[in-house]
Amino acid sequence: NAGVTQTPKFQVLKTGQSMTLQCAQDMNHNSMYWYRQDPGMGLRLIYYSASEGTTDKGEVPNGYNVSRLNKREFSLRLESAAPSQTSVYFCASSVQAVGAGAFFGQGTRLTVV
Amino acid sequence: AQSVSQHNHHVILSEAASLELGCNYSYGGTVNLFWYVQYPGQHLQLLLKYFSGDPLVKGIKGFEAEFIKSKFSFNLRKPSVQWSDTAEYFCAVNLNRDDKIIFGKGTQLHILP
């Protein structure tokens, strides 16, 4: 039972390059999230998806796009990477129920040079 | 907008000391509250959660938290910490009518053996 799987685990990009971070969950959860974690800043919500076919902006959406491809998959795209997007990215999912809490993937460490 | 404040960014304790990490949130409506732990190099794991009922919530590894609605607080406690509790701890809040989960900036806990 894999839970939440993110790929890749590590990535180095040059400024201006694009890439997509992949996330898949096998727990039949409705809600999925993308966070970035930076030292001293905690986790900041980039985008989330309450259900298949819907996405909403979080606290720091600029420079990112997302796609909820189906119930299992929620991808995060950087169209033109910037050094400020160097971070650790976490995908999470949760049952759309009161107080359910979220399950997290292992994270993607992205460096933009 | 809802927000979560964690008062201590860095806490250093000796083994067997008692722990209390503060967490306050800004929203006045019905909320669900969580504490997550992130061990070095790992992803976030749910420690405990509150969504209704007894305001004193017990979680894994001997942790507990008390929801005090009048103070908008959800402080994490452990009577006697162990070296293995060294980790970063995050408080999070989710509005009962919303799917966003917002995190505090985290508290880095370092236990001296």
Tab-separated table of C-alpha atoms in Angstrom:
chain	number	residue	atom	x	y	z
A	1	ASN	CA	0.000	0.000	0.000
A	2	ALA	CA	2.000	2.964	-1.304
A	3	GLY	CA	-0.048	5.886	0.072
A	4	VAL	CA	1.094	9.100	-1.606
A	5	THR	CA	3.838	8.768	-4.207
A	6	GLN	CA	5.759	11.720	-5.602
A	7	THR	CA	8.210	11.774	-8.473
A	8	PRO	CA	10.939	12.757	-8.883
A	9	LYS	CA	12.627	12.808	-5.463
A	10	PHE	CA	15.336	15.226	-6.562
A	11	GLN	CA	15.599	17.642	-9.484
A	12	VAL	CA	17.940	20.395	-10.576
A	13	LEU	CA	16.672	22.896	-13.127
A	14	LYS	CA	18.177	25.866	-14.858
A	15	THR	CA	16.355	29.183	-14.623
A	16	GLY	CA	13.644	29.312	-17.265
A	17	GLN	CA	13.262	25.563	-17.669
A	18	SER	CA	9.927	23.906	-17.121
A	19	MET	CA	9.005	20.711	-15.347
A	20	THR	CA	6.101	18.824	-13.864
A	21	LEU	CA	6.056	17.207	-10.453
A	22	GLN	CA	3.885	14.131	-10.328
A	23	CYS	CA	1.788	12.928	-7.416
A	24	ALA	CA	-0.454	9.910	-7.107
A	25	GLN	CA	-2.412	8.469	-4.182
A	26	ASP	CA	-3.992	5.056	-3.868
A	27	MET	CA	-6.238	5.711	-0.860
A	28	ASN	CA	-9.284	6.865	-2.840
A	29	HIS	CA	-9.015	10.321	-1.282
A	30	ASN	CA	-11.003	13.202	-2.690
A	31	SER	CA	-8.751	16.096	-1.664
A	32	MET	CA	-5.177	16.611	-2.800
A	33	TYR	CA	-2.674	19.353	-2.037
A	34	TRP	CA	0.677	20.773	-3.072
A	35	TYR	CA	2.836	22.488	-0.468
A	36	ARG	CA	6.287	23.953	-0.519
A	37	GLN	CA	8.521	23.836	2.532
A	38	ASP	CA	11.186	26.450	3.089
A	39	PRO	CA	13.364	26.949	6.199
A	40	GLY	CA	11.616	29.146	8.744
A	41	MET	CA	8.478	29.387	6.596
A	42	GLY	CA	6.804	26.098	7.419
A	43	LEU	CA	4.585	24.560	4.774
A	44	ARG	CA	2.802	26.917	2.465
A	45	LEU	CA	-0.114	25.772	0.368
A	46	ILE	CA	0.400	26.294	-3.354
A	47	TYR	CA	-2.766	24.755	-4.794
A	48	TYR	CA	-5.320	22.240	-3.708
A	49	SER	CA	-8.043	20.174	-5.268
A	50	ALA	CA	-11.163	19.281	-3.328
A	51	SER	CA	-12.313	16.782	-5.933
A	52	GLU	CA	-11.598	15.539	-9.413
A	53	GLY	CA	-12.032	18.380	-11.881
A	54	THR	CA	-11.623	21.216	-9.368
A	55	THR	CA	-8.550	23.153	-8.306
A	56	ASP	CA	-8.115	26.216	-6.096
A	57	LYS	CA	-5.293	28.568	-5.281
A	58	GLY	CA	-3.596	28.374	-1.934
A	59	GLU	CA	-1.310	30.873	-0.242
A	60	VAL	CA	1.502	30.996	-2.848
A	61	PRO	CA	0.172	30.011	-6.294
A	62	ASN	CA	2.193	32.412	-8.452
A	63	GLY	CA	4.522	30.683	-10.904
A	64	TYR	CA	2.731	27.340	-10.661
A	65	ASN	CA	-0.063	25.497	-12.395
A	66	VAL	CA	-1.790	22.276	-11.430
A	67	SER	CA	-3.835	19.560	-13.048
A	68	ARG	CA	-6.124	17.109	-11.310
A	69	LEU	CA	-5.870	14.476	-13.982
A	70	ASN	CA	-8.186	12.021	-12.244
A	71	LYS	CA	-9.027	11.115	-8.673
A	72	ARG	CA	-5.591	9.559	-8.104
A	73	GLU	CA	-3.265	12.086	-9.690
A	74	PHE	CA	-2.487	15.741	-9.042
A	75	SER	CA	0.445	17.292	-10.867
A	76	LEU	CA	2.279	20.565	-10.267
A	77	ARG	CA	3.893	22.401	-13.159
A	78	LEU	CA	6.547	25.066	-13.162
A	79	GLU	CA	6.389	26.752	-16.562
A	80	SER	CA	9.523	28.885	-16.197
A	81	ALA	CA	11.509	27.971	-13.110
A	82	ALA	CA	13.072	30.703	-10.985
A	83	PRO	CA	15.666	30.427	-8.180
A	84	SER	CA	12.934	31.528	-5.737
A	85	GLN	CA	11.203	28.231	-6.463
A	86	THR	CA	14.072	26.258	-4.965
A	87	SER	CA	12.309	24.348	-2.223
A	88	VAL	CA	11.068	20.998	-1.034
A	89	TYR	CA	7.669	20.215	-2.483
A	90	PHE	CA	5.192	17.954	-0.748
A	91	CYS	CA	2.050	16.458	-2.134
A	92	ALA	CA	-0.673	15.380	0.280
A	93	SER	CA	-4.124	13.869	0.155
A	94	SER	CA	-7.026	13.528	2.536
A	95	VAL	CA	-10.472	12.068	2.736
A	96	GLN	CA	-12.960	14.867	2.271
A	97	ALA	CA	-14.323	14.432	5.758
A	98	VAL	CA	-14.300	16.476	8.918
A	99	GLY	CA	-11.050	16.251	10.788
A	100	ALA	CA	-9.574	13.622	8.532
A	101	GLY	CA	-6.052	15.007	8.359
A	102	ALA	CA	-3.711	14.641	5.433
A	103	PHE	CA	-1.253	11.999	4.319
A	104	PHE	CA	1.988	13.251	2.828
A	105	GLY	CA	4.333	12.049	0.131
A	106	GLN	CA	8.073	11.816	0.629
A	107	GLY	CA	8.777	15.162	-0.995
A	108	THR	CA	10.652	16.466	-4.032
A	109	ARG	CA	13.776	18.507	-3.462
A	110	LEU	CA	13.977	21.009	-6.294
A	111	THR	CA	16.945	23.272	-6.931
A	112	VAL	CA	16.772	26.013	-9.543
A	113	VAL	CA	20.158	27.413	-10.549
B	1	ALA	CA	-7.668	34.868	6.161
B	2	GLN	CA	-7.069	32.005	8.510
B	3	SER	CA	-3.584	31.708	9.938
B	4	VAL	CA	-1.680	29.567	12.396
B	5	SER	CA	0.965	30.875	14.777
B	6	GLN	CA	3.534	28.750	16.516
B	7	HIS	CA	5.239	30.715	19.235
B	8	ASN	CA	8.531	28.889	19.488
B	9	HIS	CA	10.703	28.434	16.428
B	10	HIS	CA	13.417	26.514	18.225
B	11	VAL	CA	13.206	24.570	21.482
B	12	ILE	CA	16.047	22.727	23.163
B	13	LEU	CA	15.319	20.376	26.057
B	14	SER	CA	17.061	17.652	27.961
B	15	GLU	CA	15.704	14.123	28.000
B	16	ALA	CA	12.902	13.582	30.545
B	17	ALA	CA	11.961	17.270	30.533
B	18	SER	CA	8.349	18.209	29.963
B	19	LEU	CA	7.330	19.772	26.668
B	20	GLU	CA	4.711	22.283	25.665
B	21	LEU	CA	4.605	23.786	22.186
B	22	GLY	CA	2.213	26.645	21.613
B	23	CYS	CA	-0.175	26.976	18.685
B	24	ASN	CA	-2.814	29.654	18.078
B	25	TYR	CA	-5.113	30.062	15.109
B	26	SER	CA	-6.976	33.072	13.867
B	27	TYR	CA	-10.347	31.797	12.668
B	28	GLY	CA	-13.439	32.072	14.856
B	29	GLY	CA	-15.581	29.434	13.188
B	30	THR	CA	-15.594	25.679	13.542
B	31	VAL	CA	-12.139	24.283	12.934
B	32	ASN	CA	-10.307	20.999	12.826
B	33	LEU	CA	-6.848	21.075	14.371
B	34	PHE	CA	-3.787	18.931	13.813
B	35	TRP	CA	-0.251	18.429	14.948
B	36	TYR	CA	2.206	16.874	12.520
B	37	VAL	CA	5.776	15.748	13.117
B	38	GLN	CA	8.622	15.661	10.622
B	39	TYR	CA	11.647	13.602	11.623
B	40	PRO	CA	14.937	14.555	9.963
B	41	GLY	CA	14.895	13.720	6.268
B	42	GLN	CA	11.356	12.382	6.347
B	43	HIS	CA	7.893	13.511	5.349
B	44	LEU	CA	5.215	14.783	7.677
B	45	GLN	CA	3.261	12.347	9.806
B	46	LEU	CA	0.083	13.019	11.730
B	47	LEU	CA	0.617	13.061	15.512
B	48	LEU	CA	-2.914	13.848	16.613
B	49	LYS	CA	-6.034	15.681	15.601
B	50	TYR	CA	-9.078	17.358	17.066
B	51	PHE	CA	-12.406	17.820	15.313
B	52	SER	CA	-15.027	17.487	18.048
B	53	GLY	CA	-15.697	16.067	21.496
B	54	ASP	CA	-13.178	15.902	24.337
B	55	PRO	CA	-10.863	18.914	23.984
B	56	LEU	CA	-7.960	16.885	25.386
B	57	VAL	CA	-6.689	14.752	22.547
B	58	LYS	CA	-4.190	11.946	22.883
B	59	GLY	CA	-1.936	11.022	20.006
B	60	ILE	CA	0.891	8.672	19.216
B	61	LYS	CA	4.171	8.395	21.138
B	62	GLY	CA	2.755	9.883	24.348
B	63	PHE	CA	1.827	13.263	22.888
B	64	GLU	CA	-1.372	15.063	23.760
B	65	ALA	CA	-2.910	18.410	22.916
B	66	GLU	CA	-5.603	20.533	24.475
B	67	PHE	CA	-8.058	22.597	22.460
B	68	ILE	CA	-9.055	25.763	24.305
B	69	LYS	CA	-11.679	27.441	22.163
B	70	SER	CA	-11.740	30.690	24.152
B	71	LYS	CA	-8.023	31.134	23.597
B	72	PHE	CA	-7.991	29.865	19.981
B	73	SER	CA	-5.212	27.558	21.083
B	74	PHE	CA	-4.165	23.958	20.532
B	75	ASN	CA	-0.967	23.413	22.479
B	76	LEU	CA	1.024	20.198	22.191
B	77	ARG	CA	2.354	18.535	25.345
B	78	LYS	CA	4.426	15.590	26.411
B	79	PRO	CA	5.285	14.950	30.068
B	80	SER	CA	8.721	13.426	29.448
B	81	VAL	CA	10.548	13.802	26.145
B	82	GLN	CA	13.015	11.375	24.622
B	83	TRP	CA	15.999	11.925	22.373
B	84	SER	CA	13.992	10.302	19.554
B	85	ASP	CA	11.472	13.172	19.748
B	86	THR	CA	13.999	15.426	18.026
B	87	ALA	CA	12.056	16.644	15.000
B	88	GLU	CA	10.142	19.567	13.598
B	89	TYR	CA	6.553	19.944	14.760
B	90	PHE	CA	3.826	21.658	12.789
B	91	CYS	CA	0.422	22.816	13.910
B	92	ALA	CA	-2.264	22.945	11.211
B	93	VAL	CA	-5.872	24.080	10.927
B	94	ASN	CA	-8.651	23.212	8.562
B	95	LEU	CA	-11.954	25.051	8.481
B	96	ASN	CA	-14.893	22.734	8.891
B	97	ARG	CA	-16.497	24.004	5.694
B	98	ASP	CA	-13.320	24.122	3.625
B	99	ASP	CA	-10.718	21.767	2.274
B	100	LYS	CA	-7.657	23.937	2.766
B	101	ILE	CA	-5.218	22.825	5.451
B	102	ILE	CA	-3.028	25.694	6.612
B	103	PHE	CA	0.185	25.091	8.526
B	104	GLY	CA	2.156	27.076	11.044
B	105	LYS	CA	5.829	27.795	10.467
B	106	GLY	CA	6.946	24.895	12.610
B	107	THR	CA	8.915	24.415	15.811
B	108	GLN	CA	12.270	22.725	15.645
B	109	LEU	CA	12.645	20.567	18.767
B	110	HIS	CA	16.085	19.367	19.774
B	111	ILE	CA	16.419	16.913	22.656
B	112	LEU	CA	19.784	16.617	24.348
B	113	PRO	CA	20.680	13.063	25.411
